mmCIF file of C-alpha atoms and ligand atoms in Angstrom:
data_model
loop_
_atom_site.group_PDB
_atom_site.id
_atom_site.type_symbol
_atom_site.label_atom_id
_atom_site.label_comp_id
_atom_site.label_asym_id
_atom_site.label_seq_id
_atom_site.Cartn_x
_atom_site.Cartn_y
_atom_site.Cartn_z
ATOM 1 C CA MET A 10 116.670 130.499 97.456
ATOM 2 C CA SER A 11 113.213 130.144 95.865
ATOM 3 C CA GLU A 12 113.137 128.258 92.549
ATOM 4 C CA ARG A 13 111.766 131.419 90.993
ATOM 5 C CA THR A 14 114.576 133.688 92.188
ATOM 6 C CA PRO A 15 116.810 134.568 89.229
ATOM 7 C CA LYS A 16 120.393 133.319 89.653
ATOM 8 C CA THR A 17 121.911 136.208 87.709
ATOM 9 C CA VAL A 18 120.595 139.779 87.468
ATOM 10 C CA LEU A 19 121.823 143.040 85.955
ATOM 11 C CA ILE A 20 120.356 146.191 87.523
ATOM 12 C CA THR A 21 120.969 149.629 86.039
ATOM 13 C CA GLY A 22 120.770 152.626 88.351
ATOM 14 C CA ALA A 23 121.831 150.455 91.287
ATOM 15 C CA SER A 24 123.963 153.074 93.077
ATOM 16 C CA SER A 25 121.017 154.537 95.028
ATOM 17 C CA GLY A 26 117.288 154.428 95.706
ATOM 18 C CA ILE A 27 115.065 151.730 94.249
ATOM 19 C CA GLY A 28 117.859 150.098 92.204
ATOM 20 C CA ARG A 29 120.115 149.807 95.238
ATOM 21 C CA ALA A 30 117.302 148.341 97.353
ATOM 22 C CA LEU A 31 116.451 145.854 94.582
ATOM 23 C CA ALA A 32 120.103 144.775 94.416
ATOM 24 C CA ILE A 33 120.215 144.110 98.169
ATOM 25 C CA GLU A 34 116.853 142.285 98.164
ATOM 26 C CA LEU A 35 117.668 140.077 95.163
ATOM 27 C CA ALA A 36 121.117 139.237 96.558
ATOM 28 C CA ARG A 37 119.493 138.375 99.914
ATOM 29 C CA ARG A 38 117.232 135.973 98.019
ATOM 30 C CA GLY A 39 120.284 134.288 96.451
ATOM 31 C CA ALA A 40 120.865 136.049 93.117
ATOM 32 C CA HIS A 41 124.326 137.087 91.892
ATOM 33 C CA VAL A 42 123.754 140.774 91.222
ATOM 34 C CA MET A 43 125.599 142.888 88.663
ATOM 35 C CA ALA A 44 125.069 146.475 89.776
ATOM 36 C CA SER A 45 125.563 149.300 87.299
ATOM 37 C CA ALA A 46 125.447 153.115 87.413
ATOM 38 C CA ARG A 47 127.876 156.035 86.999
ATOM 39 C CA ARG A 48 129.067 156.486 90.629
ATOM 40 C CA GLU A 49 131.810 153.943 91.296
ATOM 41 C CA ALA A 50 132.204 154.604 95.028
ATOM 42 C CA GLU A 51 128.494 153.968 95.673
ATOM 43 C CA LEU A 52 128.557 150.766 93.605
ATOM 44 C CA ARG A 53 131.646 149.524 95.437
ATOM 45 C CA ALA A 54 130.019 150.246 98.825
ATOM 46 C CA LEU A 55 126.867 148.383 97.724
ATOM 47 C CA CYS A 56 128.867 145.319 96.635
ATOM 48 C CA ASP A 57 130.860 145.371 99.895
ATOM 49 C CA GLU A 58 127.601 145.496 101.879
ATOM 50 C CA ILE A 59 126.130 142.560 99.941
ATOM 51 C CA THR A 60 129.251 140.394 100.146
ATOM 52 C CA ALA A 61 129.684 141.179 103.867
ATOM 53 C CA SER A 62 126.249 139.676 104.475
ATOM 54 C CA GLY A 63 127.047 136.554 102.456
ATOM 55 C CA GLY A 64 125.596 137.565 99.076
ATOM 56 C CA LYS A 65 127.165 137.797 95.630
ATOM 57 C CA ALA A 66 127.551 141.123 93.832
ATOM 58 C CA SER A 67 129.788 142.747 91.228
ATOM 59 C CA PHE A 68 129.609 146.105 89.512
ATOM 60 C CA ILE A 69 130.229 147.830 86.193
ATOM 61 C CA VAL A 70 130.391 151.600 85.870
ATOM 62 C CA CYS A 71 128.290 152.811 82.937
ATOM 63 C CA ASP A 72 126.420 155.876 81.725
ATOM 64 C CA VAL A 73 123.320 154.434 80.042
ATOM 65 C CA SER A 74 122.882 157.523 77.888
ATOM 66 C CA ASP A 75 125.780 156.164 75.795
ATOM 67 C CA PRO A 76 124.012 153.405 73.815
ATOM 68 C CA ASP A 77 127.192 151.463 72.968
ATOM 69 C CA ALA A 78 128.251 151.441 76.617
ATOM 70 C CA ALA A 79 124.742 150.460 77.763
ATOM 71 C CA ALA A 80 124.666 147.507 75.358
ATOM 72 C CA GLU A 81 128.198 146.437 76.316
ATOM 73 C CA VAL A 82 127.253 146.371 80.016
ATOM 74 C CA VAL A 83 124.642 143.733 79.208
ATOM 75 C CA ARG A 84 127.047 141.585 77.193
ATOM 76 C CA LYS A 85 129.780 141.920 79.846
ATOM 77 C CA SER A 86 127.308 140.994 82.589
ATOM 78 C CA GLU A 87 126.412 137.783 80.761
ATOM 79 C CA ARG A 88 130.100 136.954 80.205
ATOM 80 C CA ASP A 89 131.043 137.630 83.852
ATOM 81 C CA LEU A 90 128.000 135.990 85.449
ATOM 82 C CA GLY A 91 127.830 133.056 83.014
ATOM 83 C CA SER A 92 124.136 133.742 82.218
ATOM 84 C CA LEU A 93 121.608 136.547 82.469
ATOM 85 C CA ASP A 94 118.304 135.482 83.986
ATOM 86 C CA MET A 95 116.992 139.005 84.557
ATOM 87 C CA VAL A 96 117.751 142.564 83.459
ATOM 88 C CA ILE A 97 116.182 145.390 85.450
ATOM 89 C CA SER A 98 116.357 148.657 83.531
ATOM 90 C CA ASN A 99 115.891 151.106 86.367
ATOM 91 C CA ALA A 100 118.298 154.027 85.818
ATOM 92 C CA GLY A 101 116.400 157.264 85.474
ATOM 93 C CA LEU A 102 116.418 161.002 86.023
ATOM 94 C CA GLY A 103 113.633 162.900 87.747
ATOM 95 C CA GLY A 104 112.967 166.573 88.121
ATOM 96 C CA SER A 105 110.151 168.984 87.534
ATOM 97 C CA THR A 106 110.467 172.247 85.607
ATOM 98 C CA HIS A 107 107.812 174.700 84.486
ATOM 99 C CA ALA A 108 107.507 174.854 80.693
ATOM 100 C CA SER A 109 108.717 178.468 80.716
ATOM 101 C CA ARG A 110 112.066 177.334 82.202
ATOM 102 C CA LEU A 111 112.702 174.182 80.133
ATOM 103 C CA ASP A 112 116.029 174.167 78.294
ATOM 104 C CA VAL A 113 116.866 171.967 75.340
ATOM 105 C CA ALA A 114 120.015 170.424 76.851
ATOM 106 C CA SER A 115 118.324 169.145 80.031
ATOM 107 C CA VAL A 116 115.267 167.925 78.120
ATOM 108 C CA ALA A 117 117.537 165.981 75.742
ATOM 109 C CA ARG A 118 119.454 164.579 78.728
ATOM 110 C CA MET A 119 116.274 163.269 80.376
ATOM 111 C CA ILE A 120 115.113 161.658 77.142
ATOM 112 C CA ASP A 121 118.582 160.114 76.597
ATOM 113 C CA VAL A 122 118.589 158.531 80.062
ATOM 114 C CA ASN A 123 114.893 157.710 80.657
ATOM 115 C CA VAL A 124 114.012 156.526 77.163
ATOM 116 C CA ARG A 125 117.068 155.487 75.141
ATOM 117 C CA GLY A 126 119.084 154.555 78.235
ATOM 118 C CA ALA A 127 116.158 152.520 79.549
ATOM 119 C CA ILE A 128 115.408 150.739 76.285
ATOM 120 C CA VAL A 129 118.935 149.834 75.096
ATOM 121 C CA PRO A 130 119.873 147.440 77.969
ATOM 122 C CA LEU A 131 116.657 145.484 77.414
ATOM 123 C CA ILE A 132 117.156 145.301 73.639
ATOM 124 C CA ALA A 133 120.759 144.152 74.134
ATOM 125 C CA ALA A 134 119.573 141.353 76.438
ATOM 126 C CA ILE A 135 117.101 139.880 73.930
ATOM 127 C CA PRO A 136 119.580 137.842 71.828
ATOM 128 C CA ILE A 137 121.209 136.530 75.009
ATOM 129 C CA MET A 138 117.861 135.484 76.490
ATOM 130 C CA LEU A 139 116.650 133.980 73.201
ATOM 131 C CA GLY A 140 119.857 131.898 73.166
ATOM 132 C CA GLN A 141 119.244 130.797 76.760
ATOM 133 C CA LYS A 142 115.539 130.181 75.965
ATOM 134 C CA HIS A 143 114.541 132.040 79.102
ATOM 135 C CA GLY A 144 114.828 135.419 80.792
ATOM 136 C CA GLN A 145 112.971 138.234 82.506
ATOM 137 C CA LEU A 146 113.110 141.770 81.145
ATOM 138 C CA VAL A 147 112.022 144.357 83.690
ATOM 139 C CA GLY A 148 111.624 148.095 83.210
ATOM 140 C CA VAL A 149 111.101 150.580 86.023
ATOM 141 C CA SER A 150 108.646 153.091 84.621
ATOM 142 C CA SER A 151 106.230 155.019 86.853
ATOM 143 C CA LEU A 152 102.574 155.544 87.736
ATOM 144 C CA ALA A 153 103.292 158.952 86.175
ATOM 145 C CA ASN A 154 103.141 157.231 82.758
ATOM 146 C CA LYS A 155 99.406 157.773 82.234
ATOM 147 C CA ARG A 156 98.667 161.496 82.024
ATOM 148 C CA ALA A 157 100.775 164.657 82.168
ATOM 149 C CA LEU A 158 100.978 166.818 85.263
ATOM 150 C CA PRO A 159 102.025 170.472 85.556
ATOM 151 C CA THR A 160 105.845 170.960 85.641
ATOM 152 C CA SER A 161 106.419 167.279 84.735
ATOM 153 C CA SER A 162 105.706 167.182 81.017
ATOM 154 C CA VAL A 163 109.093 165.748 80.030
ATOM 155 C CA TYR A 164 109.287 163.161 82.832
ATOM 156 C CA ASN A 165 105.685 162.062 82.162
ATOM 157 C CA ALA A 166 106.424 161.775 78.436
ATOM 158 C CA THR A 167 109.559 159.651 79.005
ATOM 159 C CA LYS A 168 107.688 157.240 81.272
ATOM 160 C CA ALA A 169 104.737 156.994 78.864
ATOM 161 C CA ALA A 170 107.228 156.188 76.087
ATOM 162 C CA PHE A 171 109.003 153.558 78.186
ATOM 163 C CA SER A 172 105.767 151.822 79.248
ATOM 164 C CA THR A 173 104.527 151.776 75.659
ATOM 165 C CA PHE A 174 107.846 150.258 74.574
ATOM 166 C CA LEU A 175 107.572 147.567 77.273
ATOM 167 C CA GLU A 176 104.031 146.676 76.173
ATOM 168 C CA GLY A 177 105.125 146.256 72.549
ATOM 169 C CA LEU A 178 108.203 144.262 73.582
ATOM 170 C CA ARG A 179 105.967 141.886 75.517
ATOM 171 C CA MET A 180 103.707 141.352 72.497
ATOM 172 C CA ASP A 181 106.720 140.384 70.395
ATOM 173 C CA LEU A 182 108.395 138.190 73.009
ATOM 174 C CA ASP A 183 105.385 136.395 74.564
ATOM 175 C CA PRO A 184 105.747 133.338 72.299
ATOM 176 C CA SER A 185 109.481 133.019 73.091
ATOM 177 C CA GLY A 186 109.065 132.502 76.832
ATOM 178 C CA ILE A 187 110.941 135.705 77.671
ATOM 179 C CA THR A 188 108.789 137.698 80.053
ATOM 180 C CA VAL A 189 108.474 141.488 80.191
ATOM 181 C CA THR A 190 107.357 143.340 83.327
ATOM 182 C CA ASP A 191 106.577 147.051 83.619
ATOM 183 C CA VAL A 192 107.205 148.228 87.204
ATOM 184 C CA GLN A 193 105.177 151.342 87.983
ATOM 185 C CA PRO A 194 106.021 152.839 91.380
ATOM 186 C CA GLY A 195 104.097 155.626 93.065
ATOM 187 C CA PHE A 196 106.101 157.855 95.423
ATOM 188 C CA VAL A 197 109.192 156.169 96.908
ATOM 189 C CA ALA A 198 111.601 157.937 99.297
ATOM 190 C CA THR A 199 114.871 158.234 97.327
ATOM 191 C CA ASP A 200 117.345 160.941 96.279
ATOM 192 C CA MET A 201 115.009 161.659 93.366
ATOM 193 C CA THR A 202 111.971 162.459 95.511
ATOM 194 C CA ALA A 203 113.974 164.137 98.316
ATOM 195 C CA ARG A 204 113.991 167.244 96.089
ATOM 196 C CA ASN A 205 110.193 167.394 95.806
ATOM 197 C CA LYS A 206 108.646 170.339 97.604
ATOM 198 C CA PHE A 207 105.073 169.066 97.319
ATOM 199 C CA LYS A 208 103.251 166.508 99.483
ATOM 200 C CA MET A 209 103.824 162.915 98.391
ATOM 201 C CA PRO A 210 100.862 160.760 99.415
ATOM 202 C CA LEU A 211 101.496 157.115 100.378
ATOM 203 C CA LEU A 212 105.290 157.515 100.237
ATOM 204 C CA TRP A 213 106.971 154.094 100.470
ATOM 205 C CA SER A 214 110.528 153.324 101.539
ATOM 206 C CA ALA A 215 112.818 151.939 98.828
ATOM 207 C CA GLU A 216 113.199 148.752 100.896
ATOM 208 C CA LYS A 217 109.441 148.155 100.991
ATOM 209 C CA ALA A 218 109.176 148.846 97.261
ATOM 210 C CA ALA A 219 112.008 146.374 96.574
ATOM 211 C CA ARG A 220 110.385 143.640 98.694
ATOM 212 C CA VAL A 221 107.047 144.026 96.925
ATOM 213 C CA VAL A 222 108.643 144.129 93.470
ATOM 214 C CA CYS A 223 110.777 141.019 94.157
ATOM 215 C CA ASP A 224 107.780 139.092 95.567
ATOM 216 C CA ARG A 225 105.651 139.916 92.535
ATOM 217 C CA LEU A 226 108.459 139.350 90.000
ATOM 218 C CA GLU A 227 108.394 135.672 90.984
ATOM 219 C CA ARG A 228 105.177 135.404 88.939
ATOM 220 C CA ALA A 229 106.548 137.578 86.104
ATOM 221 C CA PRO A 230 103.364 139.676 85.736
ATOM 222 C CA ARG A 231 102.873 142.207 82.939
ATOM 223 C CA ILE A 232 102.662 145.130 85.351
ATOM 224 C CA ILE A 233 103.689 145.704 88.964
ATOM 225 C CA ALA A 234 102.002 148.928 90.100
ATOM 226 C CA PHE A 235 102.026 150.199 93.688
ATOM 227 C CA PRO A 236 100.753 151.383 96.116
ATOM 228 C CA ARG A 237 97.327 150.094 95.079
ATOM 229 C CA PRO A 238 95.324 153.281 95.926
ATOM 230 C CA MET A 239 97.781 155.381 93.867
ATOM 231 C CA ASP A 240 97.429 152.892 91.011
ATOM 232 C CA TRP A 241 93.616 153.266 91.142
ATOM 233 C CA LEU A 242 93.896 157.041 91.365
ATOM 234 C CA THR A 243 96.310 157.419 88.453
ATOM 235 C CA SER A 244 94.265 154.916 86.395
ATOM 236 C CA ALA A 245 91.172 157.052 87.069
ATOM 237 C CA THR A 246 92.966 160.111 85.674
ATOM 238 C CA ARG A 247 92.747 158.488 82.229
ATOM 239 C CA PHE A 248 89.029 159.306 82.304
ATOM 240 C CA MET A 249 89.395 162.723 83.938
ATOM 241 C CA PRO A 250 88.558 165.779 81.844
ATOM 242 C CA TYR A 251 91.541 168.007 81.091
ATOM 243 C CA TRP A 252 90.249 170.954 83.172
ATOM 244 C CA LEU A 253 89.914 168.813 86.300
ATOM 245 C CA LEU A 254 93.284 167.085 85.875
ATOM 246 C CA SER A 255 95.145 170.364 85.334
ATOM 247 C CA ARG A 256 93.432 171.988 88.330
ATOM 248 C CA LEU A 257 94.237 169.018 90.626
ATOM 249 C CA GLY A 258 97.744 168.763 89.181
ATOM 250 C CA ARG A 259 98.485 172.430 89.841
ATOM 251 C CA ARG A 260 97.345 172.028 93.426
ATOM 252 C CA LEU A 261 99.618 168.960 93.855
ATOM 253 C CA ALA A 262 102.553 170.856 92.308
ATOM 254 C CA GLY A 263 102.006 173.764 94.692
ATOM 255 C CA ASN A 264 100.206 176.022 92.176
ATOM 256 C CA ARG A 265 103.336 176.590 90.113
HETATM 257 N N1 NAP B 191 111.307 157.550 93.651
HETATM 258 C C1 NAP B 191 110.095 157.551 93.109
HETATM 259 O O1 NAP B 191 109.105 158.046 93.708
HETATM 260 C C2 NAP B 191 109.870 156.954 91.757
HETATM 261 C C3 NAP B 191 108.551 156.813 91.319
HETATM 262 C C4 NAP B 191 108.314 156.261 90.069
HETATM 263 C C5 NAP B 191 109.366 155.824 89.292
HETATM 264 N N2 NAP B 191 110.659 155.973 89.746
HETATM 265 C C6 NAP B 191 111.727 155.501 88.875
HETATM 266 O O2 NAP B 191 112.575 154.645 89.599
HETATM 267 C C7 NAP B 191 113.885 154.646 89.010
HETATM 268 C C8 NAP B 191 114.916 154.814 90.113
HETATM 269 O O3 NAP B 191 114.777 156.102 90.686
HETATM 270 P P1 NAP B 191 115.019 156.409 92.234
HETATM 271 O O4 NAP B 191 113.788 157.009 92.767
HETATM 272 O O5 NAP B 191 115.580 155.218 92.905
HETATM 273 O O6 NAP B 191 116.074 157.610 92.142
HETATM 274 P P2 NAP B 191 117.628 157.715 92.490
HETATM 275 O O7 NAP B 191 117.898 157.305 93.871
HETATM 276 O O8 NAP B 191 117.989 159.087 92.056
HETATM 277 O O9 NAP B 191 118.298 156.639 91.520
HETATM 278 C C9 NAP B 191 118.507 156.860 90.161
HETATM 279 C C10 NAP B 191 119.553 155.886 89.700
HETATM 280 O O10 NAP B 191 119.738 156.052 88.285
HETATM 281 C C11 NAP B 191 121.130 156.170 88.042
HETATM 282 N N3 NAP B 191 121.377 156.982 86.868
HETATM 283 C C12 NAP B 191 120.964 158.240 86.608
HETATM 284 N N4 NAP B 191 121.445 158.665 85.436
HETATM 285 C C13 NAP B 191 122.184 157.656 84.940
HETATM 286 C C14 NAP B 191 122.944 157.482 83.757
HETATM 287 N N5 NAP B 191 123.050 158.445 82.839
HETATM 288 N N6 NAP B 191 123.568 156.286 83.570
HETATM 289 C C15 NAP B 191 123.485 155.320 84.487
HETATM 290 N N7 NAP B 191 122.781 155.421 85.627
HETATM 291 C C16 NAP B 191 122.149 156.573 85.844
HETATM 292 C C17 NAP B 191 121.706 156.800 89.306
HETATM 293 O O11 NAP B 191 123.077 156.442 89.456
HETATM 294 P P3 NAP B 191 124.338 157.358 89.128
HETATM 295 O O12 NAP B 191 123.988 158.768 89.492
HETATM 296 O O13 NAP B 191 125.425 156.755 89.980
HETATM 297 O O14 NAP B 191 124.593 157.167 87.678
HETATM 298 C C18 NAP B 191 120.894 156.108 90.375
HETATM 299 O O15 NAP B 191 121.475 154.869 90.697
HETATM 300 C C19 NAP B 191 113.876 155.800 87.992
HETATM 301 O O16 NAP B 191 113.706 155.269 86.691
HETATM 302 C C20 NAP B 191 112.654 156.606 88.389
HETATM 303 O O17 NAP B 191 112.105 157.331 87.313
HETATM 304 C C21 NAP B 191 110.925 156.528 90.950
#
């Protein structure tokens, strides 16, 4: 176990995809992982897999869109694990819908999970980490946080909101020694992206993404963005005129 590997970690959205791969990778590196999500059977299978290979893992079922439950998961994790060195707020919903088919209930649901449900676990961890005088707060946002794309207005908006929140959190917490990292993946092969009908350039496996994130988290950087060419490309879109971005975006989304 590297000195920089956290001993205790809570991961939300650990039942599949990137969160699951992060749980396995961090446990392999020696952390005791508290895995959380809504699907109990998947969490139980994950913990069995980790313990069978000699690691330490426990789970708590929680829907992060319930703010009281999301905050309680953090407090229970600290009680059960004895400390909380890292919280990875990763749970999220994807999905693309043309503006003409957006409905209020599913828009509200995505905001509840991707914004409130992402922010609350990190906020709830702050008093614990201030008491410990150390801790790493990690949010899984997206490279899609920079500009909107056709059919993704709500998802893009939630990730922009989350990244902005993480930046402000870091400004407030820098002097305290609590670090804040904004993880910004490009395309990663998970249940979320399996539904995409468009081409996904530079698609990474969840395992590769987890390895890279865990390696870089050892230095607690402000941002972990990958793959590098997608980071450059999405950063360049900040300077792209609207007409060009919307034309390229429509082509990527299959001219919907
Ligand atoms: N895959 C990509 O290309 C990509 C790119 C950029 C960013 N991301 C971000 O990476 C994160 C993980 O996504 P993924 O790609 O790994 O997708 P995924 O396999 O669908 O995983 C999503 C996770 O979030 C959990 N979740 C969803 N709603 C929840 C809720 N209300 N309460 C608690 N947990 C909930 C799911 O568990 P349950 O269903 O069991 O609750 C699942 O564990 C998301 O924040 C996503 O936006 C993904």
